[in-house]
PDB file of C-alpha atoms and ligand atoms in Angstrom:
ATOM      1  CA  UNK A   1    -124.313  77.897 -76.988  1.00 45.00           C
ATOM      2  CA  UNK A   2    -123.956  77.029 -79.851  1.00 47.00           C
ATOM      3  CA  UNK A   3    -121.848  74.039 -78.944  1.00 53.00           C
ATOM      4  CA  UNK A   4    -120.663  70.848 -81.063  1.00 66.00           C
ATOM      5  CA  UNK A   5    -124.027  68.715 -80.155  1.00 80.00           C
ATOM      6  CA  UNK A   6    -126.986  69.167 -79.771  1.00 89.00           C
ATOM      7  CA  UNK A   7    -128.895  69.784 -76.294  1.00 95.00           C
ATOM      8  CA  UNK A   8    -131.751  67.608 -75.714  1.00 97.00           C
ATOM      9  CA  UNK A   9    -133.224  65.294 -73.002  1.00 97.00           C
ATOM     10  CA  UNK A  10    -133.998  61.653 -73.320  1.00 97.00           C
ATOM     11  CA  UNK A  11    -136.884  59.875 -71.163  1.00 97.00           C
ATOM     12  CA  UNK A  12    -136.539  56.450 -70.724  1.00 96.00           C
ATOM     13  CA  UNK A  13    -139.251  53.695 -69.328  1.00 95.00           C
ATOM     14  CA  UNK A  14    -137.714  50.304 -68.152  1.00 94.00           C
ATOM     15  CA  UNK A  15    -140.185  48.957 -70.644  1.00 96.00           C
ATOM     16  CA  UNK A  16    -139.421  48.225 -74.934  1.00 97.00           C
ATOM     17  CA  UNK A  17    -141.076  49.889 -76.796  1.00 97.00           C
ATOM     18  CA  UNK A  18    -140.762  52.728 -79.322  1.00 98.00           C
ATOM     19  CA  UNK A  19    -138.239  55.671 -79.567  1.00 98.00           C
ATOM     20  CA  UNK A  20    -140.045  58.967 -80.320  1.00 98.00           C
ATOM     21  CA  UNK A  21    -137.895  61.722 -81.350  1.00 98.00           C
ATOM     22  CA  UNK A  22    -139.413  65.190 -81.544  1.00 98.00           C
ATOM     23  CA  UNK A  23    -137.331  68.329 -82.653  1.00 98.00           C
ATOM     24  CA  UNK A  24    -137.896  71.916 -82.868  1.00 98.00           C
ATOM     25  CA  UNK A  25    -135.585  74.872 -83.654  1.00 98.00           C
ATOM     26  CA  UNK A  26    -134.223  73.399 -87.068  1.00 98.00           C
ATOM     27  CA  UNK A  27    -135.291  77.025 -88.232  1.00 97.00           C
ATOM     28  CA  UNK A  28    -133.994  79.803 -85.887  1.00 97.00           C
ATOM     29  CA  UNK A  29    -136.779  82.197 -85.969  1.00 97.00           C
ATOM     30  CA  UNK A  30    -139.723  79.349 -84.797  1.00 98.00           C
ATOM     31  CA  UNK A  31    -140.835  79.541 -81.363  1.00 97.00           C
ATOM     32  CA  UNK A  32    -143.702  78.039 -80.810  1.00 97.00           C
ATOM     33  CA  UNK A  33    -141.884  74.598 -81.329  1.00 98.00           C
ATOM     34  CA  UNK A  34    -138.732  75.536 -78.504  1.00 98.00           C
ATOM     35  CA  UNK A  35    -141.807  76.766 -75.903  1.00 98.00           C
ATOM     36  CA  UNK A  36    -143.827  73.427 -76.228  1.00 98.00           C
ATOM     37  CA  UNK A  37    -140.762  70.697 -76.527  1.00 98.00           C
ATOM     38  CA  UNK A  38    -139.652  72.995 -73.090  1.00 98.00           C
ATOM     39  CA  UNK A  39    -142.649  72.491 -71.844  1.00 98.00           C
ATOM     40  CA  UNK A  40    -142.601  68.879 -72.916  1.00 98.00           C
ATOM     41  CA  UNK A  41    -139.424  67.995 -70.881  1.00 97.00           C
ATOM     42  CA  UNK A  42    -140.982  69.941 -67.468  1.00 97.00           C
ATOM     43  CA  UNK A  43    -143.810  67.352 -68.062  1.00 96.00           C
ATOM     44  CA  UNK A  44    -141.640  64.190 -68.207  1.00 96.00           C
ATOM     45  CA  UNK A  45    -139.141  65.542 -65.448  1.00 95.00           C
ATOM     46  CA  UNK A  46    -142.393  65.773 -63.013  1.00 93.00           C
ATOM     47  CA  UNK A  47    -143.715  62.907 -63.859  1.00 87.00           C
ATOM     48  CA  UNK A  48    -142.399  58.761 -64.519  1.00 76.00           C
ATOM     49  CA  UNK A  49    -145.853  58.976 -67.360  1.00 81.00           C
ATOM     50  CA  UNK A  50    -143.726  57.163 -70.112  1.00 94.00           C
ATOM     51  CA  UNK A  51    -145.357  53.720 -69.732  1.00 95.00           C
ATOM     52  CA  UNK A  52    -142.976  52.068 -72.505  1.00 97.00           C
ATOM     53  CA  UNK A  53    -140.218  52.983 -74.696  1.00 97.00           C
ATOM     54  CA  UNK A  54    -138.340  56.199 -75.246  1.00 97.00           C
ATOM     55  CA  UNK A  55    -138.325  59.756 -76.049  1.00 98.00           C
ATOM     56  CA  UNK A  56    -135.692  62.350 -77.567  1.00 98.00           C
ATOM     57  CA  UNK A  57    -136.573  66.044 -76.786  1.00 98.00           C
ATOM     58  CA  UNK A  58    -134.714  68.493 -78.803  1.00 98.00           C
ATOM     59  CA  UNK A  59    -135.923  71.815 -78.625  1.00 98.00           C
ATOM     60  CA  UNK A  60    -133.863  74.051 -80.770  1.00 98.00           C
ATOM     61  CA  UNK A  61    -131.631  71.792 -83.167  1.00 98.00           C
ATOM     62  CA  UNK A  62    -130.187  75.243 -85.365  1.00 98.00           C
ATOM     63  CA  UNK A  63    -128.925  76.698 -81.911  1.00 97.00           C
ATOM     64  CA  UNK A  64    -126.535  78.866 -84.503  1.00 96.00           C
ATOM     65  CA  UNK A  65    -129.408  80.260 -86.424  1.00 97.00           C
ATOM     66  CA  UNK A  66    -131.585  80.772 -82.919  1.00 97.00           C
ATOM     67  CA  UNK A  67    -128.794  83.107 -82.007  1.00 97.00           C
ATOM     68  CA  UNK A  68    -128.743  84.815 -84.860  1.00 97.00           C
ATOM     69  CA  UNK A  69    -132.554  85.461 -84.798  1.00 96.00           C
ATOM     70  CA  UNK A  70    -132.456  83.798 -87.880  1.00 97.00           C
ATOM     71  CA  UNK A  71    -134.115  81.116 -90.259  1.00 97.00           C
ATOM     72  CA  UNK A  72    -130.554  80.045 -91.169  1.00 97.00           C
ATOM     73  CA  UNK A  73    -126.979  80.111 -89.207  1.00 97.00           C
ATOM     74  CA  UNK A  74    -124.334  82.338 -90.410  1.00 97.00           C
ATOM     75  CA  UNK A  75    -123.328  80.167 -93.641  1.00 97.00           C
ATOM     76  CA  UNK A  76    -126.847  80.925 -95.613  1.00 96.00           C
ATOM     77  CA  UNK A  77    -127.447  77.410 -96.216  1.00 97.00           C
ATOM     78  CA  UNK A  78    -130.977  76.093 -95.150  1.00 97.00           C
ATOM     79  CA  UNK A  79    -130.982  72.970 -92.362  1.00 97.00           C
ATOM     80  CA  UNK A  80    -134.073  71.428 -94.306  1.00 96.00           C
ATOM     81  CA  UNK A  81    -132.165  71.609 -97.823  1.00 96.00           C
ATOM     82  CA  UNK A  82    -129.088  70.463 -96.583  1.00 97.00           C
ATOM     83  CA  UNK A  83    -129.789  66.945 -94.303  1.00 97.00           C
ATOM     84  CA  UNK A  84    -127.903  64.378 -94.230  1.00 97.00           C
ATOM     85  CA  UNK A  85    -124.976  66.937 -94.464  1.00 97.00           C
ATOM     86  CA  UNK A  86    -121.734  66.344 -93.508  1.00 97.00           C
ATOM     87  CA  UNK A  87    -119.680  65.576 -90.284  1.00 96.00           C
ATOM     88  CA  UNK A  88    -116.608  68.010 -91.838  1.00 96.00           C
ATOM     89  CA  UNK A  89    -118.846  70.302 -93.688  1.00 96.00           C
ATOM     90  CA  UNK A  90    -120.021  73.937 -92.518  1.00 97.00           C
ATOM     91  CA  UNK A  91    -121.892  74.664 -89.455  1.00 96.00           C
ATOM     92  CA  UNK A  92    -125.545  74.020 -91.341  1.00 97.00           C
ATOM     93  CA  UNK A  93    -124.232  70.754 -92.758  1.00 98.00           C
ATOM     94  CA  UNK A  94    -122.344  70.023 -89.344  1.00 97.00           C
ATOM     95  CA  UNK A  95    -125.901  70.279 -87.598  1.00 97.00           C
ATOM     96  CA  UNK A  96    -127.784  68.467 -90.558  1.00 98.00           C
ATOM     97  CA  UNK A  97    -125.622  65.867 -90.105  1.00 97.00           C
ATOM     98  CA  UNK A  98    -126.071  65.544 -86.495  1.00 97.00           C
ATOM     99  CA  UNK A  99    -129.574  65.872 -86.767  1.00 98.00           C
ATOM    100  CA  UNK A 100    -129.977  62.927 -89.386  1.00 98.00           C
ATOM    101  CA  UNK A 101    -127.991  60.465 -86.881  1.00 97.00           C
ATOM    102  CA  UNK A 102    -130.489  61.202 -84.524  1.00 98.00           C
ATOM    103  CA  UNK A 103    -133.549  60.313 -87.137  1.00 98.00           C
ATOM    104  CA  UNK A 104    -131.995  57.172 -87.594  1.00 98.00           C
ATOM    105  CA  UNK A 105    -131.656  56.424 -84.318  1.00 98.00           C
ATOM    106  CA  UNK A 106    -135.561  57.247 -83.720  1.00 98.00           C
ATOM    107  CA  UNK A 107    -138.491  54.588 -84.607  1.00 98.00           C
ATOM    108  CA  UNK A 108    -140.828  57.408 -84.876  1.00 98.00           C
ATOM    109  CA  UNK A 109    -140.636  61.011 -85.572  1.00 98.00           C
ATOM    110  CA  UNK A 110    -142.085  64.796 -85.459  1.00 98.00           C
ATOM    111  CA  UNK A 111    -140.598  67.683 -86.500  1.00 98.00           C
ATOM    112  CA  UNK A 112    -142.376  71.026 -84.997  1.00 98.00           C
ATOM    113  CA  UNK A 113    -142.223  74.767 -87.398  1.00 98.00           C
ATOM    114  CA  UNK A 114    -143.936  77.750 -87.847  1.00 97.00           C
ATOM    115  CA  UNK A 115    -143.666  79.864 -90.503  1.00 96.00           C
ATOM    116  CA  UNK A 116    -141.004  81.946 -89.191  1.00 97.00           C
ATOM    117  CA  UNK A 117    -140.435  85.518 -89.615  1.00 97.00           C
ATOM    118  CA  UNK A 118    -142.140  86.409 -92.769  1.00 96.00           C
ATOM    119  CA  UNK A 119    -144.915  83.544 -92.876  1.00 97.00           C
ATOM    120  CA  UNK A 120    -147.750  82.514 -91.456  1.00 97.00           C
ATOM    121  CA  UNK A 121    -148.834  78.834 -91.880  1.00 97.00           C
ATOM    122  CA  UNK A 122    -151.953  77.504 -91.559  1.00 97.00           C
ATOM    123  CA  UNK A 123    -152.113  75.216 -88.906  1.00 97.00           C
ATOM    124  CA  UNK A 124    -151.645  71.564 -90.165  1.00 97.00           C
ATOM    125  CA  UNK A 125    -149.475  68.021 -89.913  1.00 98.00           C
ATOM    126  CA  UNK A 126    -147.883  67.144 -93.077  1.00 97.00           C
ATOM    127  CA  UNK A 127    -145.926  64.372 -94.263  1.00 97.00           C
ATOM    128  CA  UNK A 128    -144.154  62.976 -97.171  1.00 96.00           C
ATOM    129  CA  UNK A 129    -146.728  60.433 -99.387  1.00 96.00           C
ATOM    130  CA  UNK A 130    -143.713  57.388 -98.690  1.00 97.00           C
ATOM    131  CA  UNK A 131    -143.735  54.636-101.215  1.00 96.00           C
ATOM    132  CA  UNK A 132    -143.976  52.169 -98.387  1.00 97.00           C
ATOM    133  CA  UNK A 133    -147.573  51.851 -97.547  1.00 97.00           C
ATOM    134  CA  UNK A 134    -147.232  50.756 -93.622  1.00 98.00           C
ATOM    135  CA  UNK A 135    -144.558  53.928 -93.321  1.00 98.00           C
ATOM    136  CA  UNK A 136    -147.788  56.036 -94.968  1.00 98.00           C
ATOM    137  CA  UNK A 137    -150.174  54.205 -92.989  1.00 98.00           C
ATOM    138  CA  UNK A 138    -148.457  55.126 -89.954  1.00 98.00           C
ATOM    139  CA  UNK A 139    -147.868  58.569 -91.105  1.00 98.00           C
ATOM    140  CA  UNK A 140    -151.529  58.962 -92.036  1.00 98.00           C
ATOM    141  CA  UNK A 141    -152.494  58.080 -88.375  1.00 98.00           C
ATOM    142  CA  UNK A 142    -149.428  60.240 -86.044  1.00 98.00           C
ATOM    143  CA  UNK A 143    -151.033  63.158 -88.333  1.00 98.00           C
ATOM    144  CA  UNK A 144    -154.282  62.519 -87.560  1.00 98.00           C
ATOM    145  CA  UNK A 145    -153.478  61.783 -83.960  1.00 98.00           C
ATOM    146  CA  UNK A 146    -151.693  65.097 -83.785  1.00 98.00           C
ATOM    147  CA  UNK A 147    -155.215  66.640 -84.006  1.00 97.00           C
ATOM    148  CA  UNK A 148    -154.395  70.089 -86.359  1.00 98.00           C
ATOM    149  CA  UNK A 149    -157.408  71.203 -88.324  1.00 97.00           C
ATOM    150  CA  UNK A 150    -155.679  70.523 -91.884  1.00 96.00           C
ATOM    151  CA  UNK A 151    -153.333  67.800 -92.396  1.00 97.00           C
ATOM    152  CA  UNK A 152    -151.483  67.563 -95.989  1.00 95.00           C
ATOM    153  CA  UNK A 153    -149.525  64.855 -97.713  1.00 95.00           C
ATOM    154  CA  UNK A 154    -147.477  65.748-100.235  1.00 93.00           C
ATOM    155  CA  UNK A 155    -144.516  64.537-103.077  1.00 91.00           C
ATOM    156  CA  UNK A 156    -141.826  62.035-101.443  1.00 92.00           C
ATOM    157  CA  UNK A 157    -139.324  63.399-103.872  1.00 91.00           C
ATOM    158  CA  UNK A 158    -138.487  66.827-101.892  1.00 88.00           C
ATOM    159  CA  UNK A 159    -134.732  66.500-100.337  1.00 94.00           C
ATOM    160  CA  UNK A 160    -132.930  67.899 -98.062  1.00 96.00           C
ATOM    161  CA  UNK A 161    -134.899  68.032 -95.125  1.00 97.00           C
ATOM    162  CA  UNK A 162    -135.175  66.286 -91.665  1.00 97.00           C
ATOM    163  CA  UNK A 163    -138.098  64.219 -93.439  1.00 97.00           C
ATOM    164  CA  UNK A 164    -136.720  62.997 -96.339  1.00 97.00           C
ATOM    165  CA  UNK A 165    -133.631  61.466 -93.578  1.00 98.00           C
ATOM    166  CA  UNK A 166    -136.673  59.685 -92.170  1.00 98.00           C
ATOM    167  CA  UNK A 167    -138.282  58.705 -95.456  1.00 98.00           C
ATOM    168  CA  UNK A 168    -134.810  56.998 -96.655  1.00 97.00           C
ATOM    169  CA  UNK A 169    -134.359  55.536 -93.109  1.00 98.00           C
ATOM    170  CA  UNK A 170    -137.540  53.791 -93.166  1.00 98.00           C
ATOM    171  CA  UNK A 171    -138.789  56.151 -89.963  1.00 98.00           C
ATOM    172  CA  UNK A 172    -142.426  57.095 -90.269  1.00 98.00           C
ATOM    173  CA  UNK A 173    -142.621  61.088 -89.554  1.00 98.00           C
ATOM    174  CA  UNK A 174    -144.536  63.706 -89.600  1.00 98.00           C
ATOM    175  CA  UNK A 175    -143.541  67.697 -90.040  1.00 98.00           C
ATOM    176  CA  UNK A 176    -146.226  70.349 -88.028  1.00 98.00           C
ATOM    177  CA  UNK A 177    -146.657  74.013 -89.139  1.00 98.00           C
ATOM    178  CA  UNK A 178    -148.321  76.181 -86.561  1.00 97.00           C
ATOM    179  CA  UNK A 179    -148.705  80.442 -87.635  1.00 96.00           C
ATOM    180  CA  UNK A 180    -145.539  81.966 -87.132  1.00 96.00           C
ATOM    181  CA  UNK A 181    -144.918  86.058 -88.200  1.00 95.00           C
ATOM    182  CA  UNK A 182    -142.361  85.674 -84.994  1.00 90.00           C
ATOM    183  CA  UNK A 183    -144.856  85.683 -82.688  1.00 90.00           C
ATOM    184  CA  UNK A 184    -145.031  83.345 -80.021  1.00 93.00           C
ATOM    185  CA  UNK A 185    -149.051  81.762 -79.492  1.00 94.00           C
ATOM    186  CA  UNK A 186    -150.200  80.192 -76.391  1.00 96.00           C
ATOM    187  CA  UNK A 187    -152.402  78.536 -78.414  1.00 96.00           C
ATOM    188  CA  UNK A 188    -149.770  77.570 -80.686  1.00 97.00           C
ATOM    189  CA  UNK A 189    -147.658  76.118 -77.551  1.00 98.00           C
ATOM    190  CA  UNK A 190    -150.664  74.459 -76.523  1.00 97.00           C
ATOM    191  CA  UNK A 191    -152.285  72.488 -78.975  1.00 98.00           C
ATOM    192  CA  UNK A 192    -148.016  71.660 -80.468  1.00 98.00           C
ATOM    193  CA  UNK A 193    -147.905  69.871 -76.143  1.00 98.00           C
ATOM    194  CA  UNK A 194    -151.031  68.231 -77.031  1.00 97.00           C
ATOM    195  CA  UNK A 195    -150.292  67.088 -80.708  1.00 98.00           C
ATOM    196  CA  UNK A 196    -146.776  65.624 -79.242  1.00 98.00           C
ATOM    197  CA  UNK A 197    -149.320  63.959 -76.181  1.00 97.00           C
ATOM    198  CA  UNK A 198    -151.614  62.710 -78.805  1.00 98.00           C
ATOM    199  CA  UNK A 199    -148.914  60.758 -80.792  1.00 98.00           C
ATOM    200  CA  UNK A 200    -146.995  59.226 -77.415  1.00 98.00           C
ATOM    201  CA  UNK A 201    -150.913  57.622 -76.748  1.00 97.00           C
ATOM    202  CA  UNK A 202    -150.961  56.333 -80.245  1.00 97.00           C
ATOM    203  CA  UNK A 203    -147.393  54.666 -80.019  1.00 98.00           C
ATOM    204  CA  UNK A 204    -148.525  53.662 -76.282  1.00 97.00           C
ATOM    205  CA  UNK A 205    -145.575  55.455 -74.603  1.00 97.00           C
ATOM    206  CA  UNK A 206    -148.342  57.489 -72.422  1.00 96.00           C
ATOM    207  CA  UNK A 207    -151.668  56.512 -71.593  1.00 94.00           C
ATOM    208  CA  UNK A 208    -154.780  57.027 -74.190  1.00 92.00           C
ATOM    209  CA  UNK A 209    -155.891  60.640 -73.782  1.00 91.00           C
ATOM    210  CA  UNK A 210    -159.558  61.601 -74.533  1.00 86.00           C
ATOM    211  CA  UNK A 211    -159.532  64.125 -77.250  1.00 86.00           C
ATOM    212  CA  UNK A 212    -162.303  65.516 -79.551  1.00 90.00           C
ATOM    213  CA  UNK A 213    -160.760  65.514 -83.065  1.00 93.00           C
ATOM    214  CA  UNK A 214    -160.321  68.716 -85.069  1.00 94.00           C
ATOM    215  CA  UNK A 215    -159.062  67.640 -88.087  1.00 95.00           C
ATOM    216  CA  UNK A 216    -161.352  69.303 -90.914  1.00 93.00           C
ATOM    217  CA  UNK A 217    -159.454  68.413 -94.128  1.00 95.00           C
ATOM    218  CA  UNK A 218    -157.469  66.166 -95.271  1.00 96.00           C
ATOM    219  CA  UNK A 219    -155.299  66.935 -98.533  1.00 93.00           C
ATOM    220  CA  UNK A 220    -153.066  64.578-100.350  1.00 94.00           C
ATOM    221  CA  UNK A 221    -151.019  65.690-103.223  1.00 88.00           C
ATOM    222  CA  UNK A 222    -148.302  63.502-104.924  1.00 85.00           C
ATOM    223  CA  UNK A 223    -147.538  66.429-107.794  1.00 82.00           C
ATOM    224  CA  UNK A 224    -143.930  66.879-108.053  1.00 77.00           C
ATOM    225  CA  UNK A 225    -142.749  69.943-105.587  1.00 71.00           C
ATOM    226  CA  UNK A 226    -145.815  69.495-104.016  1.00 71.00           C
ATOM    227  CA  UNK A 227    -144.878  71.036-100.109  1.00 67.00           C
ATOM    228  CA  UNK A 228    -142.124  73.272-101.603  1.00 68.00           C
ATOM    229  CA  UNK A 229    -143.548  76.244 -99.965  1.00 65.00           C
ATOM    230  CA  UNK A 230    -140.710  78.455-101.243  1.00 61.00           C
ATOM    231  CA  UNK A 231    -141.529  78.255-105.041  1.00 64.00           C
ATOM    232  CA  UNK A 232    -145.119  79.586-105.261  1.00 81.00           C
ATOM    233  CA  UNK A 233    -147.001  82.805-106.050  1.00 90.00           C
ATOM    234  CA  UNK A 234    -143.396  84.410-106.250  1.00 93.00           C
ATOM    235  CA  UNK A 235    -143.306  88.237-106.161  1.00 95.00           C
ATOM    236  CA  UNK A 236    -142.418  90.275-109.633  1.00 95.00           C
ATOM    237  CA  UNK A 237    -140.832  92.971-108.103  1.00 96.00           C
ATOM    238  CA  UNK A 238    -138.981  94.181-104.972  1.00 97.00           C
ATOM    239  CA  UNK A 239    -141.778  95.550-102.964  1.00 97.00           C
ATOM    240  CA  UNK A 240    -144.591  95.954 -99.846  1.00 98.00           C
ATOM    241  CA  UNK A 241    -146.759  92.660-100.105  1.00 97.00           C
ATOM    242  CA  UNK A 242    -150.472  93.877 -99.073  1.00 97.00           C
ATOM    243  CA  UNK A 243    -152.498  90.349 -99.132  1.00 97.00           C
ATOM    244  CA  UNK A 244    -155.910  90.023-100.095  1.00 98.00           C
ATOM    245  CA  UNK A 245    -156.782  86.915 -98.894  1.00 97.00           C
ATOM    246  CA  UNK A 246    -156.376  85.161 -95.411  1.00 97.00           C
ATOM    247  CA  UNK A 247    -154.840  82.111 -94.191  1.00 96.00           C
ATOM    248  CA  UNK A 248    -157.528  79.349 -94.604  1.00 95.00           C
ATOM    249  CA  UNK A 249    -159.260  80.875 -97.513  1.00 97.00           C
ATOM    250  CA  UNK A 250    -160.333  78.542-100.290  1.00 96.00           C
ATOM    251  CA  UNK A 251    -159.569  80.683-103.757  1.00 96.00           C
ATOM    252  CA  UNK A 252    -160.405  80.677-107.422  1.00 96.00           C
ATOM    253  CA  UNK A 253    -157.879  80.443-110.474  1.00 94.00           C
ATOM    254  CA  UNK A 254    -157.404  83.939-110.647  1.00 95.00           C
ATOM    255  CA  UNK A 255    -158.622  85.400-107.442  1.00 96.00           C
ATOM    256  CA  UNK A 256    -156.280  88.202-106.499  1.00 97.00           C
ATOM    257  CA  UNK A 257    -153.644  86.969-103.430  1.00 97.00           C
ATOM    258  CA  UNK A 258    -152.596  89.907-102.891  1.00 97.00           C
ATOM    259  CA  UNK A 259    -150.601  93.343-104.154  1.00 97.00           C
ATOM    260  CA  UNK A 260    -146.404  93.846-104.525  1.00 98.00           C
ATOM    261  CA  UNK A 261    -146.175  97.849-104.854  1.00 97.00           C
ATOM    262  CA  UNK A 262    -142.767  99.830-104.964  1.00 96.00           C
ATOM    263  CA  UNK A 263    -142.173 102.186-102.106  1.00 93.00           C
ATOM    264  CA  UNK A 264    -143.683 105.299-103.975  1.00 94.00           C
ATOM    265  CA  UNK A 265    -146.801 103.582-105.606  1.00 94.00           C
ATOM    266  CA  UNK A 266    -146.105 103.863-108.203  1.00 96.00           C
ATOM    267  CA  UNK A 267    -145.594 100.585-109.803  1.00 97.00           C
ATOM    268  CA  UNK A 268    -148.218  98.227-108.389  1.00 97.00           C
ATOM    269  CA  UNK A 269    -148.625  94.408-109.296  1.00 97.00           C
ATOM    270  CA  UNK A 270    -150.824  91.986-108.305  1.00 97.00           C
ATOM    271  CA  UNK A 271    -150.853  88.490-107.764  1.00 96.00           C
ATOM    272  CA  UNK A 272    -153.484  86.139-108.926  1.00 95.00           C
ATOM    273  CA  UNK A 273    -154.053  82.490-107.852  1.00 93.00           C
ATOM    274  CA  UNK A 274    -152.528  80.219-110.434  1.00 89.00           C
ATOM    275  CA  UNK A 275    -154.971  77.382-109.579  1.00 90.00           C
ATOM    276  CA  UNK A 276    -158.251  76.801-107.404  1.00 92.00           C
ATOM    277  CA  UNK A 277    -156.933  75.494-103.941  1.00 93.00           C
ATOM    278  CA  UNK A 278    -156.739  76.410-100.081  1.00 94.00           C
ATOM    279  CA  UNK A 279    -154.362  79.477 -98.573  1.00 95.00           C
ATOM    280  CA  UNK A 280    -152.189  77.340 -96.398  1.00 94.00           C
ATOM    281  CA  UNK A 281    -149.318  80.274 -96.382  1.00 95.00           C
ATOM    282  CA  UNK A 282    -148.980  83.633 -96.428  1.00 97.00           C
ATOM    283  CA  UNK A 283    -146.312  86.687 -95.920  1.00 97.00           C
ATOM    284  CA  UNK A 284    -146.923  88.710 -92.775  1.00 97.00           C
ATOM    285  CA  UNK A 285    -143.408  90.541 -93.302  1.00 97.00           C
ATOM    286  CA  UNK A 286    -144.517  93.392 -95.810  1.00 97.00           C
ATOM    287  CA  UNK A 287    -141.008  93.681 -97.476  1.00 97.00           C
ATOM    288  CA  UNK A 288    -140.751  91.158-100.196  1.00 97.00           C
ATOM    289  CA  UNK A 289    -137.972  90.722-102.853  1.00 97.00           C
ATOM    290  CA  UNK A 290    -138.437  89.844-106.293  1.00 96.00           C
ATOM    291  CA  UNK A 291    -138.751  86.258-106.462  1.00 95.00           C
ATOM    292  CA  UNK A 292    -140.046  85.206-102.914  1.00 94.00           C
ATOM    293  CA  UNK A 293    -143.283  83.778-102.165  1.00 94.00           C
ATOM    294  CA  UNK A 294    -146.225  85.713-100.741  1.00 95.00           C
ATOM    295  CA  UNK A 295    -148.575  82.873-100.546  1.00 95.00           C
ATOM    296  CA  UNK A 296    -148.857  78.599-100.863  1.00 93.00           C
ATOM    297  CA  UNK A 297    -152.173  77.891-102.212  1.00 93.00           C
ATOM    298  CA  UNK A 298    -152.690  73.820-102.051  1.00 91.00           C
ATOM    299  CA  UNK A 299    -154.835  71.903-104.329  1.00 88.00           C
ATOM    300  CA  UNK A 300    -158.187  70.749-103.000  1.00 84.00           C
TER     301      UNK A 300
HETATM  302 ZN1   ZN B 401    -139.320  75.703 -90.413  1.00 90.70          ZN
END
């Protein structure tokens, strides 16, 4: 590691049927995703359970930025703002571009994330609100099937990432979000193996599986930049982020997220909501830099 391509597993039945591909690791610093697509592939290697169709198992696609300990790989550039990339490009674009021939070689499609190390993220499955309504149907229901309590549609018009590859292929997909702050949750592992079980049932490539549903809210918001985490509540000032609020909360316009304070105290800002909505992110890493986000607050 890292090497040229990427290391993953395939799982074949003898039957046709639908190609899942599930991916973790496009950020470096997300763990949760590696443990369960890991555990994933001791599943299928134990067992002959796919009943039609195929899978792709990638656990770690940014093996450079895993190395590093990082979100990114030694160029800087960010894997989900630089798919497609390019086969002769840097080593971000070299992966993107990888990454994207593997999308469009998929009928289906998750990608797993946390929030890294300086977010957490409420659990949820997200997608992209595609302007092809059996591609949103289907996304609709592998979100749903996932089984996270908050699932979140948002603009089609982000690029750059694995899911806008998938939107222009035509390949319904989903992205999941599961905590993060560079920890690694069992229950995180856990319910991301389930999730990944849940959709194989729908698409039939594993038998039904009896699940009680969790999914509390459902949010769909087609502003533009909608699910551009990166943008909101950004700090004023170089600082130590002290939130008020926790992931899940439902805010007011207004409602304090949270202080930025310099490192004598002296100059202390806070940050307000801009708009009524639910706390879907929020900075665990105290140090902040002018600029970054501390929190996402969605729209109800
Ligand atoms: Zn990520």
């Amino acid at each position: 590691m890292p090497s040229d391509s990427l290391h993953l597993r395939q799982f074949a039945s003898d039957l046709p049927g639908p190609h899942l591909l599930i991916t973790g690791g496009v950020h470096g610093d997300e763990f949760e995703p590696m443990a369960a697509i890991r555990r994933l592939i001791a599943h299928f290697d134990a067992s002959d359970a796919l009943r039609c169709g195929r899978l792709t198992l990638v656990p770690c696609v940014n093996e450079a930025a895993f190395l590093r300990g990082h979100r990114c790989a030694g160029d800087g550039l960010d894997l989900a703002r630089t798919c497609p990339g390019r086969p002769d490009g840097s080593e971000t674009e070299r992966t993107a571009h990888r990454l994207s021939e593997l999308i469009r070689q998929a009928t289906h499609y998750i990608d797993l994330h946390t929030g890294g190390t300086e977010f957490a993220v409420h659990p949820l499955a997200g997608y992209v609100l595609h302007p092809d309504p059996s591609i949103l149907d289907t996304q609709r229901a592998m979100a749903r099937a996932f089984n996270l309590p908050v699932i979140w549609g948002t603009s089609p018009a982000l690029e750059g990432r694995s899911l806008s590859v998938a939107r222009d292929a035509g390949v319904p997909a989903i992205y999941c979000e599961y905590l993060g702050s560079a920890t690694v949750s069992e229950a995180g592992i856990g319910a991301y193996v389930d999730g990944c079980l849940n959709v194989m049932a729908l698409l039939g490539l594993v038998e039904p599986r009896d699940t009680a549903g969790r999914v509390g809210r459902v949010i769909e918001d087609a502003t533009p930049g909608s699910g551009h985490m990166q943008v909101q509540n950004p700090s004023p000032i170089d600082g130590y982020f002290t939130p008020a609020i926790a992931l899940g909360d439902v805010v007011e316009t207004g409602q304090p997220l949270g202080t930025v304070t310099d490192l004598t105290g002296a100059d202390t800002r806070t940050l307000s909501a801009a708009h009524p909505g639910i706390v879907l992110t929020l900075r665990t890493f105290p140090r902040v830099r002018a600029g970054e986000m501390v929190a996402v607050v969605a729209h109800l």
